[in-house]
GROMACS .gro file of C-alpha atoms in nm:
model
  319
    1UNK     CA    1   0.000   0.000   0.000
    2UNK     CA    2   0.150   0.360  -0.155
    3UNK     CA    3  -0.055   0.610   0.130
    4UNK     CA    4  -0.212   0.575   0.494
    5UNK     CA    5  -0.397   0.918   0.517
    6UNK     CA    6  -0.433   0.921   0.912
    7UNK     CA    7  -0.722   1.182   1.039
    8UNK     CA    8  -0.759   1.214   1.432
    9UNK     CA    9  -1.090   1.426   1.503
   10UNK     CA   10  -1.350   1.529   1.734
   11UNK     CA   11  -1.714   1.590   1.690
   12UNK     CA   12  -1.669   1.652   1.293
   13UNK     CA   13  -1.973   1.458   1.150
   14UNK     CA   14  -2.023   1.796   0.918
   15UNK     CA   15  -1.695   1.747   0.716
   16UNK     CA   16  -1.670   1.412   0.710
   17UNK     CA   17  -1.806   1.306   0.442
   18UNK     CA   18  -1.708   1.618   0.196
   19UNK     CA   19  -1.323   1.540   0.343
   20UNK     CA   20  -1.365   1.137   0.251
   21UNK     CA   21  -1.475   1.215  -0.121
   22UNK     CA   22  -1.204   1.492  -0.166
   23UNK     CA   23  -0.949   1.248  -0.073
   24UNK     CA   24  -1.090   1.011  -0.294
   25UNK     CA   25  -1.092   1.203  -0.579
   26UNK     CA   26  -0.726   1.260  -0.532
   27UNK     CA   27  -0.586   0.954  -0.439
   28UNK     CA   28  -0.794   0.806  -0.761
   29UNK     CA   29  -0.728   1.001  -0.982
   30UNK     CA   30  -0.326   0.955  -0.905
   31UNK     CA   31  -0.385   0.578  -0.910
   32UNK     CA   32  -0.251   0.565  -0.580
   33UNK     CA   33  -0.325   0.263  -0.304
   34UNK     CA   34  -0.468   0.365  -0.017
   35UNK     CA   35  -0.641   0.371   0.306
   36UNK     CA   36  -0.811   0.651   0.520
   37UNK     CA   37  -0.775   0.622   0.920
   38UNK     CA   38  -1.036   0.840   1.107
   39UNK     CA   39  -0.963   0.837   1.450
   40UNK     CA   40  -1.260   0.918   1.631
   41UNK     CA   41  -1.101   1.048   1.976
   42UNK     CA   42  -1.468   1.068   2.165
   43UNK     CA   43  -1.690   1.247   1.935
   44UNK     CA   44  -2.041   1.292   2.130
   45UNK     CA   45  -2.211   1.392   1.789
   46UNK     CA   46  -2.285   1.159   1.523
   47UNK     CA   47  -1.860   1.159   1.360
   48UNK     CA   48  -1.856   0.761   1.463
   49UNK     CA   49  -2.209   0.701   1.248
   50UNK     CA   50  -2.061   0.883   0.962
   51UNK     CA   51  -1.729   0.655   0.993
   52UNK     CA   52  -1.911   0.365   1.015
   53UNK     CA   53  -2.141   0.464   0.716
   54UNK     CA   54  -1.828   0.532   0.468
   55UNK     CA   55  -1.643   0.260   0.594
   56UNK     CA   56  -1.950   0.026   0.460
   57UNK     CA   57  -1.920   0.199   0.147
   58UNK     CA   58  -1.565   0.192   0.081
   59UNK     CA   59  -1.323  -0.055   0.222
   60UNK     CA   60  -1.012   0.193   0.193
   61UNK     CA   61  -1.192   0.398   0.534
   62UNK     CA   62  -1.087   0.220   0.854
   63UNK     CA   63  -1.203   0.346   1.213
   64UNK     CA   64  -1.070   0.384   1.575
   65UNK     CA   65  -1.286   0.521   1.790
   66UNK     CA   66  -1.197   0.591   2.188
   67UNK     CA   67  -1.388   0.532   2.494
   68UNK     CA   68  -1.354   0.918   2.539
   69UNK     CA   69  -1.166   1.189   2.465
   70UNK     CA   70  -0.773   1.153   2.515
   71UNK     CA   71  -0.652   1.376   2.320
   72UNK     CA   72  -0.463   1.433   1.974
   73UNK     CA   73  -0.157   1.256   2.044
   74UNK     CA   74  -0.323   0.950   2.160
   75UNK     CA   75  -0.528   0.959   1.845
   76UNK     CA   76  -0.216   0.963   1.622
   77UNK     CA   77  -0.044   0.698   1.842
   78UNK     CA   78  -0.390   0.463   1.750
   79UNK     CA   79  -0.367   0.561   1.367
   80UNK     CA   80   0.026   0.495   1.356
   81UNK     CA   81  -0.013   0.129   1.531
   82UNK     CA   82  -0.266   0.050   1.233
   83UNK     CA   83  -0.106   0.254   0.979
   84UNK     CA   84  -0.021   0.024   0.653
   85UNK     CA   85   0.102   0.258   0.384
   86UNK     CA   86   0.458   0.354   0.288
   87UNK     CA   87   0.403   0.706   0.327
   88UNK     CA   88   0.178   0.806   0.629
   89UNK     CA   89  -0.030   1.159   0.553
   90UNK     CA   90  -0.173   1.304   0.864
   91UNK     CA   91  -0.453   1.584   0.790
   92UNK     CA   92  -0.741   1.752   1.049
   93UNK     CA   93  -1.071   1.654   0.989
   94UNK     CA   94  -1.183   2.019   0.984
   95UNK     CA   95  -1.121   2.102   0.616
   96UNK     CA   96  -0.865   2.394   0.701
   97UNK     CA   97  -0.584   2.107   0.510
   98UNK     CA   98  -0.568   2.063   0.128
   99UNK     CA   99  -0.600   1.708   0.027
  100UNK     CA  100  -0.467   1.842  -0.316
  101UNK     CA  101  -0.150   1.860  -0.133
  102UNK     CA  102  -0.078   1.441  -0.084
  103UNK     CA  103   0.024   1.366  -0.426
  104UNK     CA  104   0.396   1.644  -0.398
  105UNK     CA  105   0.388   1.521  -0.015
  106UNK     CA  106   0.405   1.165  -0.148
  107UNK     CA  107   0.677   1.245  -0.394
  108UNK     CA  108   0.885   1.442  -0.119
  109UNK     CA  109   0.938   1.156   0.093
  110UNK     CA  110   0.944   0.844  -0.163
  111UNK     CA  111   1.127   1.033  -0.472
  112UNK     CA  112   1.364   1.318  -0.309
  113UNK     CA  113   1.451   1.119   0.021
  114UNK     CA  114   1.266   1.289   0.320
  115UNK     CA  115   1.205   1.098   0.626
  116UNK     CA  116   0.934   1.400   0.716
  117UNK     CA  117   0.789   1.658   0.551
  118UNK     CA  118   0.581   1.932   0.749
  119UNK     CA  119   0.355   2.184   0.621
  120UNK     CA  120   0.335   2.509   0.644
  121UNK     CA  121   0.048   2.768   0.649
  122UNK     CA  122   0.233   3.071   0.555
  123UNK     CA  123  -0.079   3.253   0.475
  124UNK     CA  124  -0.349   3.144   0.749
  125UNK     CA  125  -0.710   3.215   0.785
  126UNK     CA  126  -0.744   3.200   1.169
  127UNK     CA  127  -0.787   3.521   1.382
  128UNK     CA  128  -0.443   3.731   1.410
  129UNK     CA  129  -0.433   3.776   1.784
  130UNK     CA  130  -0.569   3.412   1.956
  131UNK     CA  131  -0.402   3.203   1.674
  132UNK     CA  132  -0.132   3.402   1.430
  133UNK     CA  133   0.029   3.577   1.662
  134UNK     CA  134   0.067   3.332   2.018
  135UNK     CA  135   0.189   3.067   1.692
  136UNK     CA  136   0.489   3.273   1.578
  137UNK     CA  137   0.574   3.365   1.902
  138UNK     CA  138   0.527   2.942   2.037
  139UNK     CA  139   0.699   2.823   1.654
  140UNK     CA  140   0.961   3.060   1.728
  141UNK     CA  141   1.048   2.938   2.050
  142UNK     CA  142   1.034   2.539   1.926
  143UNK     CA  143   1.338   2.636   1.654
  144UNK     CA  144   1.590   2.799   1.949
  145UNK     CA  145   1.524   2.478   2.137
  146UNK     CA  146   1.471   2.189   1.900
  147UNK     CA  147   1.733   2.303   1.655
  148UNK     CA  148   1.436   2.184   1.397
  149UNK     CA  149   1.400   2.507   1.128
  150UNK     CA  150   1.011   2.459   1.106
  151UNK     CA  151   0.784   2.748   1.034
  152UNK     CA  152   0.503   2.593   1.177
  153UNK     CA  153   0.515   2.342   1.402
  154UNK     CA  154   0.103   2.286   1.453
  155UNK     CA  155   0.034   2.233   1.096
  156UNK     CA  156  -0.148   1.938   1.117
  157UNK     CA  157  -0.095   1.817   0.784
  158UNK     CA  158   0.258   1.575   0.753
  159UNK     CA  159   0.402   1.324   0.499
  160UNK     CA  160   0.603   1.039   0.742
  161UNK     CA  161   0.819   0.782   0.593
  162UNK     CA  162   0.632   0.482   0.712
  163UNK     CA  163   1.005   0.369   0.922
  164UNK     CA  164   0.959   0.723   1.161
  165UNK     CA  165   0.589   0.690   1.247
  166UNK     CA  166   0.669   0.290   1.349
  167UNK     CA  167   1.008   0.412   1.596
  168UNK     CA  168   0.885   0.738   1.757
  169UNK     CA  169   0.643   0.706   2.047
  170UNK     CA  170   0.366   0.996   2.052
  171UNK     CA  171   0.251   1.046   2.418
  172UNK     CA  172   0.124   1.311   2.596
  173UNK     CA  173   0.037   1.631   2.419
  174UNK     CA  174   0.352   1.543   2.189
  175UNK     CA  175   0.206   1.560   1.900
  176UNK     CA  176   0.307   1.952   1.839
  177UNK     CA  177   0.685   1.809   1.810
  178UNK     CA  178   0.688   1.503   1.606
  179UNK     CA  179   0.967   1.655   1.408
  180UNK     CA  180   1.122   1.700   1.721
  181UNK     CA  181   1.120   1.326   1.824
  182UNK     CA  182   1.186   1.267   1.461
  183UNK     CA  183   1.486   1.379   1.516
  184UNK     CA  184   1.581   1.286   1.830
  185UNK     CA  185   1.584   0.925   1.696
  186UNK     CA  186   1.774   1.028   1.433
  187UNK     CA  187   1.589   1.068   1.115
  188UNK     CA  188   1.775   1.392   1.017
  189UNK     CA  189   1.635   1.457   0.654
  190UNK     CA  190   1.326   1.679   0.788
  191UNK     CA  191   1.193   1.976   0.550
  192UNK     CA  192   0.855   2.171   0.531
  193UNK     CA  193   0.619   2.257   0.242
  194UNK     CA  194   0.412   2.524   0.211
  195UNK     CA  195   0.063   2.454   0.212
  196UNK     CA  196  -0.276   2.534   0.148
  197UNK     CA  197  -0.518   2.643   0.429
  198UNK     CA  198  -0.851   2.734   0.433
  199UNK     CA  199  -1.094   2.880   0.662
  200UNK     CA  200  -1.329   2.637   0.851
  201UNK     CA  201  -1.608   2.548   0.698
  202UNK     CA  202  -1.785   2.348   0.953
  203UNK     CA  203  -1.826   2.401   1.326
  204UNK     CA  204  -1.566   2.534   1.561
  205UNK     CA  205  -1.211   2.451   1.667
  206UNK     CA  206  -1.144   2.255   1.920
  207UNK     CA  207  -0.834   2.459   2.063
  208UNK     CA  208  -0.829   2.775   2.307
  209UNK     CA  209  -0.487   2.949   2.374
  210UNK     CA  210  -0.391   2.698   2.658
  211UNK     CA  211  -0.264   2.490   2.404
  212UNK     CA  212   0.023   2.748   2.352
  213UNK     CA  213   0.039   2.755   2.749
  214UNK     CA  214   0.053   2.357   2.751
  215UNK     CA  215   0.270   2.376   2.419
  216UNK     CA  216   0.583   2.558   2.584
  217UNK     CA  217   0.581   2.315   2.889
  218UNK     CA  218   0.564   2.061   2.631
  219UNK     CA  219   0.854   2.179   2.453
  220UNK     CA  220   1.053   2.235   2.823
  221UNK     CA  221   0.966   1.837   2.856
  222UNK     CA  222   1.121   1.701   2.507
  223UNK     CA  223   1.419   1.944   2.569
  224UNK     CA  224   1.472   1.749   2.931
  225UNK     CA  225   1.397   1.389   2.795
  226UNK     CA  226   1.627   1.507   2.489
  227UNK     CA  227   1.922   1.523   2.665
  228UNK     CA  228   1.899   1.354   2.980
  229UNK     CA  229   1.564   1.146   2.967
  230UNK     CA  230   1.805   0.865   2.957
  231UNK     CA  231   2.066   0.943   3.196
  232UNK     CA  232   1.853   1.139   3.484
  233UNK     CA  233   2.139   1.089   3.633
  234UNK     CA  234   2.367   1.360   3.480
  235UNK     CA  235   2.141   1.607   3.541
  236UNK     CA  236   2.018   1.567   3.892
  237UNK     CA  237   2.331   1.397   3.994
  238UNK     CA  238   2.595   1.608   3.906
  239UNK     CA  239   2.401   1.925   4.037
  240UNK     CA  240   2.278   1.747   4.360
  241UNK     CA  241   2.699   1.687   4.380
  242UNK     CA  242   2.760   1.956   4.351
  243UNK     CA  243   2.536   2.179   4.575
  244UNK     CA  244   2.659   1.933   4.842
  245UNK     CA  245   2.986   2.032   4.778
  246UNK     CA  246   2.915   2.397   4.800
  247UNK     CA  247   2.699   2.331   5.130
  248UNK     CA  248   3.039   2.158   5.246
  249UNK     CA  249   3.291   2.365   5.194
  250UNK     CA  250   3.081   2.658   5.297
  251UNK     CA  251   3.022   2.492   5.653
  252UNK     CA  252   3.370   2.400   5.658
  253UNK     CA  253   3.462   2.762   5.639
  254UNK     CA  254   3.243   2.854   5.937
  255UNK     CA  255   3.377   2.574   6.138
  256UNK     CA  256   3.708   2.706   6.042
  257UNK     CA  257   3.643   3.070   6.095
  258UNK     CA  258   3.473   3.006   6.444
  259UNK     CA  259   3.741   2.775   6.541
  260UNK     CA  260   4.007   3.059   6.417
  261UNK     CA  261   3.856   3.289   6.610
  262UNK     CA  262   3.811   3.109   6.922
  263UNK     CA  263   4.208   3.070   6.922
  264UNK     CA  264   4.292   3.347   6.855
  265UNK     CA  265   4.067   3.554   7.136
  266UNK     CA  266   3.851   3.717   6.893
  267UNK     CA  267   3.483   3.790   6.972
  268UNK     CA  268   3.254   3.531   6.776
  269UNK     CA  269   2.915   3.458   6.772
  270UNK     CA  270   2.740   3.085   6.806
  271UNK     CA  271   2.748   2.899   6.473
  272UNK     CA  272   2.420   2.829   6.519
  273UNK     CA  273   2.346   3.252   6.534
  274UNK     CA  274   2.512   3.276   6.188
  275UNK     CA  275   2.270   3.280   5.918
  276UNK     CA  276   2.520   3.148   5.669
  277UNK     CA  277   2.544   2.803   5.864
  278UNK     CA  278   2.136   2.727   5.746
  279UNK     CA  279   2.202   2.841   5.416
  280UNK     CA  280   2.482   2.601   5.377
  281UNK     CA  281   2.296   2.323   5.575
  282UNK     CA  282   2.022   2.394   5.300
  283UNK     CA  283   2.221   2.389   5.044
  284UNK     CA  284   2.372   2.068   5.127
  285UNK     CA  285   2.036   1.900   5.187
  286UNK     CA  286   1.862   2.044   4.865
  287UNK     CA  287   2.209   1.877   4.715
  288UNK     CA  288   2.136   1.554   4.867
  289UNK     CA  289   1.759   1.553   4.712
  290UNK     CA  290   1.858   1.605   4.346
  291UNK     CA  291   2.119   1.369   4.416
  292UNK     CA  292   1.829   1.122   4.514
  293UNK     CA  293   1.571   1.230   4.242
  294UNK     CA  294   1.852   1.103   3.996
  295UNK     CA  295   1.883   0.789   4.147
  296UNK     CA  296   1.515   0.751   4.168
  297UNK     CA  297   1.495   0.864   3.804
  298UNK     CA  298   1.706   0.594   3.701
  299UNK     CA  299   1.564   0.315   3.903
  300UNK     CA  300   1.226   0.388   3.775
  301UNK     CA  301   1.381   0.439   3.393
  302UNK     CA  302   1.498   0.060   3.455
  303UNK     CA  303   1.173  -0.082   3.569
  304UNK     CA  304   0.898   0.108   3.411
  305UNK     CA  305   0.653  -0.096   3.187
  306UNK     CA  306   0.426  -0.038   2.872
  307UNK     CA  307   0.091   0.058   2.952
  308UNK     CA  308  -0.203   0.126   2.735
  309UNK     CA  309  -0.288   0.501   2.715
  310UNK     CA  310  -0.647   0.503   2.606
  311UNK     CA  311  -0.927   0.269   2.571
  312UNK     CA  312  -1.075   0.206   2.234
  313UNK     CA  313  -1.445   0.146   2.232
  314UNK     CA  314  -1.469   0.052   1.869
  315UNK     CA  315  -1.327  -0.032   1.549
  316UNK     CA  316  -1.485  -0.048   1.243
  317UNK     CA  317  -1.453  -0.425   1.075
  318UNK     CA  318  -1.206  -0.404   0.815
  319UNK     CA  319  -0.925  -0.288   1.035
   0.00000   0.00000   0.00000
């Protein structure tokens, strides 16, 4: 199979249907082989009907549908497990993405060697200051960090090679940064394509400026797992190490100082009526802590198992 177009949504029964047949139209008239992934991510309108209806119709539309809603990354974890295609398109369900866009997407990553190709809105229909604005400001901020020279890290739609979607693991609200974890497991050849996008159509979206809020914290997460999500040791270790060290040599010096003092006649105060004694004493127990949070860290990094994320209620019966 040439194309797994994977579509994670909530409460979309509107553009379903008008989505399904524009995709069809492309894909057929390119000759491509194909199948269409709706992820229903616990829709309380009719979306799951509607999947149910063109998956009865056409065999090429496949259906997950959760227990309740867990969120977009979850949804594109489901749709990757079950993914068959080559190429792996990922598109909202909300009409704003140009299915006329697949076919140079698909030729990006099989012809010119791209492990990932991301879109990018340049010229977006969404209102300036709750969406264009907080986007720069959050895309900006994802290129210092990642090192990944994306425009536009939220564009939903994204070519995969099918090797990336089946080694990165999308948890969380990760889904912002696949490029990120892309790279991280070292597919290197990433590049972006501008893109269509329209203005909705159909209902309304589904995401309030938190998700910048939730997006930064996000993005202070995969910096941390980046570099020491495998060695929590380095990190909390070596500064737990060497705050104690500080804390030590600081209540050394007071020991010293009062013990200097005391031999040589000269008035001193109690060391416990010097204020720098507690801040060294602090010092050297907020040392030991990170020490231990390391060692923790790495003792639960050793014996943590897999765990299901989300509950699927439903699938539809050709998957």
């Amino acid at each position: 199979m040439q194309i797994s177009v994977v579509i994670p949504l909530l409460n979309e029964e509107q553009s379903l249907a008008e989505l399904y047949n524009w995709i069809a139209k492309v894909m057929r008239s390119n000759s491509f082989s194909y199948e269409i992934l709706f992820i229903d991510d616990g829709s309380t309108d009719a979306s799951w009907e509607t999947i149910e209806s063109l998956s009865n119709l056409d065999s090429s539309v496949k259906g997950i549908r959760f227990n309740r809603n867990y969120g977009k990354s979850q949804a594109l974890h489901a749709g990757f497990l079950k993914a068959k295609g080559d190429v792996i398109i990922t598109m909202d369900a909300d009409l704003q993405d140009n299915p006329e866009e697949i076919p140079e997407l698909y030729e990006m990553i099989t012809m010119n060697g791209y492990d990932l190709v991301s879109g990018w809105k340049k010229k977006r229909y969404d209102n300036v200051v709750t969406k264009n604005l907080p986007s720069k400001l959050f895309n900006a901020a994802a290129r210092k960090t990642s090192g990944v020279k994306l425009h536009d890290f939220n564009c939903g739609l994204k070519a995969y090679k099918k090797e990336v979607i089946k080694n990165i693991d999308v948890y969380g609200e990760m889904h912002r940064y696949i490029p990120v974890l892309a790279k991280n497991a070292g597919y290197y050849k990433i590049t972006e394509k501008v893109v269509q996008h329209q203005a909705r159509k159909y209902g309304t979206t589904k995401f309030g400026i938190n998700r910048f809020i939730h997006g930064f914290l996000d993005l202070i997460s995969i910096w941390f797992l980046s570099k020491f999500g495998r060695r929590p040791m380095h990190l909390f270790g070596a500064l737990g190490v060497l705050m104690f060290i500080i804390g030590l040599v600081a209540a050394g010096w007071i020991g010293f100082s009062k013990l200097y003092k005391l031999y040589h006649g000269i008035p001193n105060v109690l060391v416990t009526s010097n204020p720098w004694f507690y801040i060294s004493l602090t010092v050297m127990i907020i040392g030991t802590q990170f020490f231990l949070a390391g060692f923790l860290g790495e003792l639960i990094l050793r014996s943590k198992r897999e765990k299901e994320r989300y509950l699927i209620k439903k699938t539809t019966t050709n998957i």
